[in-house]
CSV table of C-alpha atoms in Angstrom, one decimal:
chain,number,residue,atom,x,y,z
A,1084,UNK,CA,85.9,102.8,139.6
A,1085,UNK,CA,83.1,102.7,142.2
A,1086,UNK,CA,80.1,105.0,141.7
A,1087,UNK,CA,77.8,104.6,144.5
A,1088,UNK,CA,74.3,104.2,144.4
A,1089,UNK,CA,72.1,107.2,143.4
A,1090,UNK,CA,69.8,109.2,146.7
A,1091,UNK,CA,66.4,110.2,145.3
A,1092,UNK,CA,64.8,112.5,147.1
A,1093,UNK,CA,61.3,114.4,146.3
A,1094,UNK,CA,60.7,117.9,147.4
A,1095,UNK,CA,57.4,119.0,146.0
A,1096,UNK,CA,56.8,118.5,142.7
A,1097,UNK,CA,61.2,118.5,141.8
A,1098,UNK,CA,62.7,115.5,141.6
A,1099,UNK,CA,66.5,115.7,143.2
A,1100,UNK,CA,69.1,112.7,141.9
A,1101,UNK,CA,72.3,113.4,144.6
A,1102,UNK,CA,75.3,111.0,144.4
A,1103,UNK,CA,76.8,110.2,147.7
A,1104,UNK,CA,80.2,112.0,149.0
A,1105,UNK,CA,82.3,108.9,148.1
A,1106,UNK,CA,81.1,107.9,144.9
A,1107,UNK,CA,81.9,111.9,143.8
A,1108,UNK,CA,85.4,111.3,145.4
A,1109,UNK,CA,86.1,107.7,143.5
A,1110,UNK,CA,84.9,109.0,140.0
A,1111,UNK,CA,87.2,112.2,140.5
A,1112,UNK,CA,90.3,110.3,141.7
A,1113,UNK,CA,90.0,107.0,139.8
A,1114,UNK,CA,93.2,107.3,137.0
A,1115,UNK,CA,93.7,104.4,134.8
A,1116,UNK,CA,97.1,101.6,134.8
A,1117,UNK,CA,99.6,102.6,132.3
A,1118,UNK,CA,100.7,100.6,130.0
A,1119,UNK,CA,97.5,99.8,128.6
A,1120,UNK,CA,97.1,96.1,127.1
A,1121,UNK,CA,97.1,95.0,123.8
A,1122,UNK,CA,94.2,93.4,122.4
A,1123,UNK,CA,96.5,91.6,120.0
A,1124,UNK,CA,100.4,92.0,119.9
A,1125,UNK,CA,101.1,94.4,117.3
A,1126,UNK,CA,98.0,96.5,117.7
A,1127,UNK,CA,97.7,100.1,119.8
A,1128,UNK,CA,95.6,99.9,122.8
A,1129,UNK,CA,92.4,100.2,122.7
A,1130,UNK,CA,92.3,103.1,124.8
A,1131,UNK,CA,94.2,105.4,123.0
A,1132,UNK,CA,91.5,105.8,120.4
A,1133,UNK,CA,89.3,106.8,123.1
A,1134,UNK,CA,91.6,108.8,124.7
A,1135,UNK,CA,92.5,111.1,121.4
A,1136,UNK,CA,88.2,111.7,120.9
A,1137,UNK,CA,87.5,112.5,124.4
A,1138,UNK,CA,90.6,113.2,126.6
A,1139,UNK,CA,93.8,113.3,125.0
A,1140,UNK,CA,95.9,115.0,127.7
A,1141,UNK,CA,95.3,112.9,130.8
A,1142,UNK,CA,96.5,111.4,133.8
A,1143,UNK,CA,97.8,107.9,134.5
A,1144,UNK,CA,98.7,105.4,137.1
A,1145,UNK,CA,102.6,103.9,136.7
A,1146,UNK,CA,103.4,100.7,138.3
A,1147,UNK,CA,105.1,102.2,141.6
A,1148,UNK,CA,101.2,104.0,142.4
A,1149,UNK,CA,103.1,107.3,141.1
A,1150,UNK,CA,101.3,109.7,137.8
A,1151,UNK,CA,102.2,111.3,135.0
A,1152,UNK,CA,100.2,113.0,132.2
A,1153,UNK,CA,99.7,110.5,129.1
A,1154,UNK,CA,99.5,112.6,125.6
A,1155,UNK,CA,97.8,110.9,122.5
A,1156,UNK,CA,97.2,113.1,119.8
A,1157,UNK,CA,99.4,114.3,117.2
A,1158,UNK,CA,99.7,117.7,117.5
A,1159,UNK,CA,100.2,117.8,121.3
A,1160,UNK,CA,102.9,115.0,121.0
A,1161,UNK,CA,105.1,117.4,118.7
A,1162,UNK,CA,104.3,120.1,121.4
A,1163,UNK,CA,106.0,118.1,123.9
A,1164,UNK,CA,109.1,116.9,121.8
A,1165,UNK,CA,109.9,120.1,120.9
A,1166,UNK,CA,109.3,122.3,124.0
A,1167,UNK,CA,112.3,123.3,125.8
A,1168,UNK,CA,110.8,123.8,129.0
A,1169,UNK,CA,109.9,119.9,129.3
A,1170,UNK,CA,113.1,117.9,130.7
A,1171,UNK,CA,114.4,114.7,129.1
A,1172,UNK,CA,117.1,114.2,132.3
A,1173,UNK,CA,116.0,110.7,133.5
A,1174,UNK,CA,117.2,111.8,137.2
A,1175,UNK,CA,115.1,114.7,137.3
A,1176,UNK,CA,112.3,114.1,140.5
A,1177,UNK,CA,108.7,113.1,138.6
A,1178,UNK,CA,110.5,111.6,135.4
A,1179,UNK,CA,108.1,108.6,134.1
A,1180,UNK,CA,109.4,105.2,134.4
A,1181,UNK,CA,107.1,102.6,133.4
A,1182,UNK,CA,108.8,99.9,135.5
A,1183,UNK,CA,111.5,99.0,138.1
A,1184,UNK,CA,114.3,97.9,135.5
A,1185,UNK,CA,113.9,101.8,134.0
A,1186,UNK,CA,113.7,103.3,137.5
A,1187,UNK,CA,117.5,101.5,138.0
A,1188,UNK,CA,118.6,102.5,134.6
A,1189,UNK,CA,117.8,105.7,135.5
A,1190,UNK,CA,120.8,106.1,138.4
A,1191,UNK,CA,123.3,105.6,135.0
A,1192,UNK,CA,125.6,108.3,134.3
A,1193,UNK,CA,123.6,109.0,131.0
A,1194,UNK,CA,124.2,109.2,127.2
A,1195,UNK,CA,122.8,111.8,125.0
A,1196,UNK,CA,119.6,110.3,124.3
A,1197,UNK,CA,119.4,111.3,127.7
A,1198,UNK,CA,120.0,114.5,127.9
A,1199,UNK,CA,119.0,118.1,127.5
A,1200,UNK,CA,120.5,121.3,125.3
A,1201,UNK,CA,123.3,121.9,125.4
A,1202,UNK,CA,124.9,118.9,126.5
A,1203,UNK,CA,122.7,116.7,124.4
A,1204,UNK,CA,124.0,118.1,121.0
A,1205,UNK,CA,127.5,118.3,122.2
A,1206,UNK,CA,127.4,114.1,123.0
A,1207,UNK,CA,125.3,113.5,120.0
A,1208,UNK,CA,128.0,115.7,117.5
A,1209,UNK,CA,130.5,113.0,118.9
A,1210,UNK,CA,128.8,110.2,116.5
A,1211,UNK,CA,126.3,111.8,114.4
A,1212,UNK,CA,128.8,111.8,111.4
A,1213,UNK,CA,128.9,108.4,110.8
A,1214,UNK,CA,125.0,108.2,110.8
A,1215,UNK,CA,124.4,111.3,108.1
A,1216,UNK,CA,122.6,109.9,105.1
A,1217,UNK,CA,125.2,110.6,103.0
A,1218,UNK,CA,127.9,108.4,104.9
A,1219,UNK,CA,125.0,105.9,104.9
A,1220,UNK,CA,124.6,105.8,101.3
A,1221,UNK,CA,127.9,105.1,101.2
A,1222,UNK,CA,127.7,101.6,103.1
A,1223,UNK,CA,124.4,100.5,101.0
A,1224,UNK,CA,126.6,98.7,99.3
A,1225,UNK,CA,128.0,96.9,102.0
A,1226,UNK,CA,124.6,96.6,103.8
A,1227,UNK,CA,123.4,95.0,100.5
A,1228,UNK,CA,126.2,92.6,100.2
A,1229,UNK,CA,125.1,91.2,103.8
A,1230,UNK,CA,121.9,90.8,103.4
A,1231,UNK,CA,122.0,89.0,100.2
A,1232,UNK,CA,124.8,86.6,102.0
A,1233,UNK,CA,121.8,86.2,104.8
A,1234,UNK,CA,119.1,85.3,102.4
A,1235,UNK,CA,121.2,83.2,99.9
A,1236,UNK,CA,121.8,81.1,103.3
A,1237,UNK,CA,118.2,81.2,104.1
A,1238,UNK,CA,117.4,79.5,100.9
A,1239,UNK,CA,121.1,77.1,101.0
A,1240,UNK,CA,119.1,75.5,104.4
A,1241,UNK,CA,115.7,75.8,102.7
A,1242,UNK,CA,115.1,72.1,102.6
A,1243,UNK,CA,114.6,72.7,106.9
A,1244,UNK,CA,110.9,72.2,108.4
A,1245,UNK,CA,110.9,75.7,108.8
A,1246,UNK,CA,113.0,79.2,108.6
A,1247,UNK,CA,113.9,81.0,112.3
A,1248,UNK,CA,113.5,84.5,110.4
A,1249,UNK,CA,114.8,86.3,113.8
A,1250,UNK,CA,118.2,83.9,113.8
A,1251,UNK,CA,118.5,83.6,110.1
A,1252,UNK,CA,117.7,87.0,108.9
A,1253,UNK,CA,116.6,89.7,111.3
A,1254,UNK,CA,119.1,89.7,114.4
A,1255,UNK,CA,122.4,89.5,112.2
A,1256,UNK,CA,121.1,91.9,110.0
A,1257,UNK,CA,120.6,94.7,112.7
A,1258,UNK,CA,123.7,93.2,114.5
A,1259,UNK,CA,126.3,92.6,112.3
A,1260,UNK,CA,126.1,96.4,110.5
A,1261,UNK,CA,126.3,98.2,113.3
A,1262,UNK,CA,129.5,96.3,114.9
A,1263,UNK,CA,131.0,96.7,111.8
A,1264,UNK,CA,130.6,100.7,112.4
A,1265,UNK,CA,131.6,99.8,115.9
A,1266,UNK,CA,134.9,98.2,114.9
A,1267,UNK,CA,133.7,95.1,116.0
A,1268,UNK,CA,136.1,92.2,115.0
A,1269,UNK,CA,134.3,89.4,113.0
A,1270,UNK,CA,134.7,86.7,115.3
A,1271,UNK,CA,132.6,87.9,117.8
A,1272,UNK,CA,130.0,88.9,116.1
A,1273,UNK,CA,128.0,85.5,116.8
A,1274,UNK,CA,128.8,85.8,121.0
A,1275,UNK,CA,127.8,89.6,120.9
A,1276,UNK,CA,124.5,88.3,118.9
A,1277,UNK,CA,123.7,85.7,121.1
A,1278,UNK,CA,124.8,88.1,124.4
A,1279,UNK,CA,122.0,91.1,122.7
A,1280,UNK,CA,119.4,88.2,122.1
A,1281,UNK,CA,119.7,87.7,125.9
A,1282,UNK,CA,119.7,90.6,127.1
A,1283,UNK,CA,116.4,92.0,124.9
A,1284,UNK,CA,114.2,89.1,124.7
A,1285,UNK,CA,111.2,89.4,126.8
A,1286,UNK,CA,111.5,85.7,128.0
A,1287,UNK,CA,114.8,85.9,129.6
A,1288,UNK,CA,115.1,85.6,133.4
A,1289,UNK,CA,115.9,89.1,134.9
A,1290,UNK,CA,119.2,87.5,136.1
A,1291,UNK,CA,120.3,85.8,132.5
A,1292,UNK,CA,119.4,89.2,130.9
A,1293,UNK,CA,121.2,91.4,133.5
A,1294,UNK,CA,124.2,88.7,133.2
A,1295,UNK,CA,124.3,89.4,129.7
A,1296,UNK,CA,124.3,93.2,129.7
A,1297,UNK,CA,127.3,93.3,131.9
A,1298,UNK,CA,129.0,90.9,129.7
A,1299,UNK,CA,128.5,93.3,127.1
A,1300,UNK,CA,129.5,96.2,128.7
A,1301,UNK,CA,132.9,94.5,129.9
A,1302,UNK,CA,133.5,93.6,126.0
A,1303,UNK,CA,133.5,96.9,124.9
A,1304,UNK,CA,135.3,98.1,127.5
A,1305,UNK,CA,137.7,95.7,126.1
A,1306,UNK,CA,137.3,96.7,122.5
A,1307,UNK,CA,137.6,100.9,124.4
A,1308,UNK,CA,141.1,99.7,126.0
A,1309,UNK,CA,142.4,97.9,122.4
A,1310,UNK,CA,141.5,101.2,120.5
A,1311,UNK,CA,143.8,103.2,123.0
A,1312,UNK,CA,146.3,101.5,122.5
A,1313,UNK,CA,146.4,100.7,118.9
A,1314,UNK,CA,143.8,103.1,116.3
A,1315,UNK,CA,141.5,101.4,113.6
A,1316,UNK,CA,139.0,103.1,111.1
A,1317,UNK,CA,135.8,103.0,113.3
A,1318,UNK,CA,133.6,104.8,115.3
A,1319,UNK,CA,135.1,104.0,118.9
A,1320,UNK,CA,138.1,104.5,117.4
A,1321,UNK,CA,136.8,108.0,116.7
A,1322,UNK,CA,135.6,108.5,120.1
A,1323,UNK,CA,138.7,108.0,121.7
A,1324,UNK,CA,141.4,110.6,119.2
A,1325,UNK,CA,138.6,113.5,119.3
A,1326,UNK,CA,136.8,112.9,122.7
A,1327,UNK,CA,138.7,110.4,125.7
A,1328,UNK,CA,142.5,111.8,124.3
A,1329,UNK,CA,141.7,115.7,124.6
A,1330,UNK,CA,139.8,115.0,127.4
A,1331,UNK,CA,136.6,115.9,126.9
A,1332,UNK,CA,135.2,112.6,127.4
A,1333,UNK,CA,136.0,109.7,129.9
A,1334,UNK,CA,136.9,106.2,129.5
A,1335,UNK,CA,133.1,105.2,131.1
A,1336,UNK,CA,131.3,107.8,128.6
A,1337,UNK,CA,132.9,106.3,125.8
A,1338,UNK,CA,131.8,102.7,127.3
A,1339,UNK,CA,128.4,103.8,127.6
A,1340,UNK,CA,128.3,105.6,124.1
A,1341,UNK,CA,129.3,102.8,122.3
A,1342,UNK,CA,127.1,100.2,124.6
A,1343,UNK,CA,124.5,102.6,123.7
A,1344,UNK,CA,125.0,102.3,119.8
A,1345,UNK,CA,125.5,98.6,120.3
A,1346,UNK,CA,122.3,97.7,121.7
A,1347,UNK,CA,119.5,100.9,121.4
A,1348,UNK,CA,118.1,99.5,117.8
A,1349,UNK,CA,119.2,96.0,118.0
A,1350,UNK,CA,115.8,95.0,119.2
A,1351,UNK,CA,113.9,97.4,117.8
A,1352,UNK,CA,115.1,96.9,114.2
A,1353,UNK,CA,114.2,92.9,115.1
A,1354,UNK,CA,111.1,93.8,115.4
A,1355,UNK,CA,110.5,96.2,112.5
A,1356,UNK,CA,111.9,93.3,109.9
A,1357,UNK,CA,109.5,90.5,111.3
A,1358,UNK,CA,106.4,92.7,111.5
A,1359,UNK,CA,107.3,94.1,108.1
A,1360,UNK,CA,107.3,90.4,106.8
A,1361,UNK,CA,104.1,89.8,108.7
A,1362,UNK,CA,102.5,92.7,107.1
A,1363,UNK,CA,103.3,91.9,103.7
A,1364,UNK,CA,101.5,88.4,104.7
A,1365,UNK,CA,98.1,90.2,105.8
A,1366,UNK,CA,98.4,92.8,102.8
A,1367,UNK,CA,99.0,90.5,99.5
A,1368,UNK,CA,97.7,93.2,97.4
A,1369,UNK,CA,100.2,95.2,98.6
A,1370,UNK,CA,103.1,92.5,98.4
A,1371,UNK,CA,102.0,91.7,94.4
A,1372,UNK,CA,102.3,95.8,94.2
A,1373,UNK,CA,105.4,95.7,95.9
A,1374,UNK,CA,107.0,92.9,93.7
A,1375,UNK,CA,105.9,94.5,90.7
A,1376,UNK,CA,107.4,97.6,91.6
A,1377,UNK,CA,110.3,98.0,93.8
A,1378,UNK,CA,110.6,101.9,93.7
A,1379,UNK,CA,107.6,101.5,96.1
A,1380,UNK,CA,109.8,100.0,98.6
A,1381,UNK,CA,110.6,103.4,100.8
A,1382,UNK,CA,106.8,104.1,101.2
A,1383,UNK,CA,106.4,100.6,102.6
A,1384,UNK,CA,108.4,101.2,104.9
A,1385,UNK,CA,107.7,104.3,105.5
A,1386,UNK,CA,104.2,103.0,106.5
A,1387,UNK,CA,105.9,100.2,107.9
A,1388,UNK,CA,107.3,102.6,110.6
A,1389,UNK,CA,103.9,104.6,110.9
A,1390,UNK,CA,102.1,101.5,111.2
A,1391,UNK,CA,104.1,99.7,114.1
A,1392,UNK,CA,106.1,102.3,116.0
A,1393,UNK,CA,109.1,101.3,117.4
A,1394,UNK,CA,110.7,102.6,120.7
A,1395,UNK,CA,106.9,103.6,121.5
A,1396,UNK,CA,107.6,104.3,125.1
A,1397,UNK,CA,110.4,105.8,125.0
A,1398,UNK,CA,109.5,109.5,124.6
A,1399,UNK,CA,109.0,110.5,127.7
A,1400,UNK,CA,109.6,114.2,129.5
A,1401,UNK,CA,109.2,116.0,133.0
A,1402,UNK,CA,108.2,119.5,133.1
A,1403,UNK,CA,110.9,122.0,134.5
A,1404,UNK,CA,108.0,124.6,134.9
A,1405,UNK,CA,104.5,124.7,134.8
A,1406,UNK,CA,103.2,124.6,131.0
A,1407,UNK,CA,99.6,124.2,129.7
A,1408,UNK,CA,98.9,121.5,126.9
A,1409,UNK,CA,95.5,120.6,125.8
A,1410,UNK,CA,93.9,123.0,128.1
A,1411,UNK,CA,95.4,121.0,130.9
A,1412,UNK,CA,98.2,122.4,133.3
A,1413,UNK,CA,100.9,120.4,134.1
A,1414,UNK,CA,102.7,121.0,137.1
A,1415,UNK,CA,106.5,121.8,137.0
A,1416,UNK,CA,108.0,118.0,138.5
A,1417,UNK,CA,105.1,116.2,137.3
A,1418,UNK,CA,105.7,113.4,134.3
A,1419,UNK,CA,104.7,113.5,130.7
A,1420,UNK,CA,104.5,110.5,128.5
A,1421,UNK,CA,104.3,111.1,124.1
A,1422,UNK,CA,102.4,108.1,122.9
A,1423,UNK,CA,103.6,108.0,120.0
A,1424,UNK,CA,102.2,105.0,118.6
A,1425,UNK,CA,98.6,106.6,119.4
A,1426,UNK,CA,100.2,109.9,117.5
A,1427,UNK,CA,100.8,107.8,114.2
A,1428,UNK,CA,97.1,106.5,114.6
A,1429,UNK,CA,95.8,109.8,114.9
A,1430,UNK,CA,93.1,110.8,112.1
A,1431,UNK,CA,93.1,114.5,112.3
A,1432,UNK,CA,96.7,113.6,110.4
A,1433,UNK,CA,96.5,110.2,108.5
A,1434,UNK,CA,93.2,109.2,107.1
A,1435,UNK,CA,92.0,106.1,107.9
A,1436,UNK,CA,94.9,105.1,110.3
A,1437,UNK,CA,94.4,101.6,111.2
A,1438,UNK,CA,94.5,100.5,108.0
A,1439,UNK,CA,98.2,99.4,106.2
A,1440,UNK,CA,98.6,101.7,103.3
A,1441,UNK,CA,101.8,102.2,101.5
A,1442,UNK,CA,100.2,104.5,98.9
A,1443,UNK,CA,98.4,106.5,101.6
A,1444,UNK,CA,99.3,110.6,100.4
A,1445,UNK,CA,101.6,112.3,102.7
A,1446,UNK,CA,100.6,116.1,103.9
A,1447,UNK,CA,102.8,117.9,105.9
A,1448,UNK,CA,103.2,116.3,109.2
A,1449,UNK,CA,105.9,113.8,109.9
A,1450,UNK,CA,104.7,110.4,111.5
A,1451,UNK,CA,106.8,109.4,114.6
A,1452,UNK,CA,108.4,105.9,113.2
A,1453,UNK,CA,111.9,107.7,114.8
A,1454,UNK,CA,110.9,110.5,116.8
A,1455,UNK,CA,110.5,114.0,116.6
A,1456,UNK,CA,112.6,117.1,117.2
A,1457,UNK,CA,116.2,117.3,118.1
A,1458,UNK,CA,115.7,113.6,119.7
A,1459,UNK,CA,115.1,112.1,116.8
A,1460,UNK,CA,117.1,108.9,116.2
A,1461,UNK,CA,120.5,109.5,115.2
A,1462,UNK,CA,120.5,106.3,113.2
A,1463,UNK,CA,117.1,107.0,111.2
A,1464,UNK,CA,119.2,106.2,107.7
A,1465,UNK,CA,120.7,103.8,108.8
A,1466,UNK,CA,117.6,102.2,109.7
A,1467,UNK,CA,115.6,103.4,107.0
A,1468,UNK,CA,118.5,102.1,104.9
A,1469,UNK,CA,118.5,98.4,106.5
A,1470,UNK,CA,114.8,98.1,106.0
A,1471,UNK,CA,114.8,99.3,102.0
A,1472,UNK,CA,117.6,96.7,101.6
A,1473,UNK,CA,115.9,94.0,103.2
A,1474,UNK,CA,112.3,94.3,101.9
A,1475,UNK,CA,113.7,94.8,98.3
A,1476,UNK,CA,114.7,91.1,98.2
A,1477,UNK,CA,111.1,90.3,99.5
A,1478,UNK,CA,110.1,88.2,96.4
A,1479,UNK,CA,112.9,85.9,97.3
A,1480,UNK,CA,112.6,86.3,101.0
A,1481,UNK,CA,108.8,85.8,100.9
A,1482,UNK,CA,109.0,83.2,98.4
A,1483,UNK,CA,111.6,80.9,100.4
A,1484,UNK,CA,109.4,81.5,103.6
A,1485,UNK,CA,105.5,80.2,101.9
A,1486,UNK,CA,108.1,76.9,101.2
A,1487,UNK,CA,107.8,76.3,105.0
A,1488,UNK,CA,104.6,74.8,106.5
């Protein structure tokens, strides 16, 4: 930001401080880069503490010199996931992307994550039944039975230098469950891992990880054409007797559904399992408690998903009208960005919020670990399920992993 340099002037006995025309113009037009950085990986921005005590509706400048209002405190954020007048349509003009890849994406025919009422709910009915919490406590047993096969290996190979927790533990986990929902056969389940490894890790060439997301998409197209001709028990199998047959779906939407399912919380549930294992590292009072006492293990994680939000820049909006929010209006066409990872860090609603506490009292209000409102992630139990599963073996987990230097 420039501020220029200050005119004095004296009339009489008044003294008369005057900034210059272009310093006035810099300090009302200066808007600051979004994303913010990190001052360590797993930690918010420092800004969005700032931002919640002294602006918390604001403008920001996305990488293509474009703006869009940046929310960051609690109750606003569940203002905008829930207001109908705010769009979620990705090809809407002034929708937020935060780079050039999600400005591409964007030109996709869309899924229902992408989508606004009623459309959204008629797409999302298509697969919500197999992620219910009651048809997911029905595959705990299953989930169980592959997670203890992942960790028995873990501690088979536990005379190696060291334990890859992503390849041994974390990517199959999230992989191999929900291919098994998918219909995947078992065979493939190591190319399709490696293929989704690709095609989410950060270090990837653009090229490798756009190579591997076509590959993807031309293997379940694949798996799409060997379901119409011959049925199985799983969920594109579903899509294609109650939505491609009757025709209320086509063979790309049911492509792009299941692509969707395939991929939207590999990476994300990556992540949750290793910074779940790291935080039981930085917290051993809360690992001995845990241990001890494995009833405790839904509130770790459900401070887990407090704690390190996942999908944190993905709820994003476009106003179809004006609206006001935080005394601010926002301009109908004109970008709006949730933070929620500043919303779960706000502490007007959790006390203390930088702090990991798995015993922290709950009021009220939801944190945002999956969402909030009617986009709220379809596959929360199943998630919430895969975590629970895997952080109730952490005294053998954490026990095989202090084994490695």
């Amino acid at each position: 930001m420039f501020i220029s340099r200050p005119v004095i002037t004296s009339i009489g006995s008044r003294v008369s401080v005057q900034l210059t025309t272009t310093g006035l113009r810099a300090m009302a037009t200066a808007v600051p880069k979004f994303p913010f950085s990190r001052p360590r990986g797993a930690e918010p921005p420092a800004e969005y503490a700032r931002l919640r005590a002294t602006d918390p509706v604001s403008k920001v400048e996305l990488w293509d010199g474009s703006q869009a209002w940046l929310v960051v405190k609690h109750k606003d954020i569940c203002s905008v996931l829930t207001d109908q007048r705010l769009s979620k349509q990705r090809n809407r003009p002034g929708f937020p992307e935060l780079d050039a890849g999600g400005k591409e994406a964007a030109k996709r025919k869309p899924t229902f994550v992408d989508m606004d009422p009623p459309e959204h709910m008629q797409q999302r009915s298509m697969v919500e039944p197999l992620f219910t919490r009651e048809h997911i406590d029905g595959m705990r047993p299953h989930i169980q039975q592959t997670v203890n096969t992942l960790i028995d290996e873990m501690i088979i190979g536990g005379g190696k230098p060291a334990v890859d927790i992503v390849e041994k533990l974390a990517l199959p986990t999230a992989s191999y469950i929900i291919y098994g929902i998918l219909g995947v056969p078992f065979k493939d389940l190591e190319y399709l891992t490696q293929q989704a490894a690709i095609r989410s890790n950060g270090s990837a060439t653009a090229a490798a990880a756009s190579a591997a997301n076509q590959q993807l998409l031309e293997y379940i197209g694949g798996l799409v054409d060997q379901r119409i001709a011959e049925l199985r028990n799983d969920l594109i199998s579903k899509l294609v007797v109650e939505q491609l047959k009757p025709g209320h779906l086509q063979r790309d939407d049911v492509i792009q559904m299941a692509f969707l399912m395939l991929v939207a919380g590999n990476a994300t549930m990556v992540n949750m399992i290793n910074l779940g294992i790291v935080t039981l590292f930085e917290n051993p009072s809360q690992l001995a408690d845990l241990k001890k006492d494995l009833s405790l293990v839904p509130q770790f994680v459900e401070e887990l998903c407090r704690f390190h939000t996942a999908s944190a820049m993905a709820t994003r909006r476009v106003a179809k009208v004006d609206i006001e929010l935080g005394g601010k209006t926002i301009k109908a066409g004109e970008g709006i960005i949730a933070a929620t990872q500043s919303g779960n860090r706000d502490a007007d609603v959790f006390p203390d919020p930088d702090t990991f506490n798995m015993h922290r009292k709950r009021g009220a209000e939801s944190a945002f670990g999956f969402g909030y409102g009617e986009h709220r992630c379809v596959a929360e139990w199943l998630a919430r399920a895969e975590l629970e599963i895997v952080f109730s073996k952490c005294q053998l987990m954490i026990h095989q992993l202090t084994k490695c230097p």
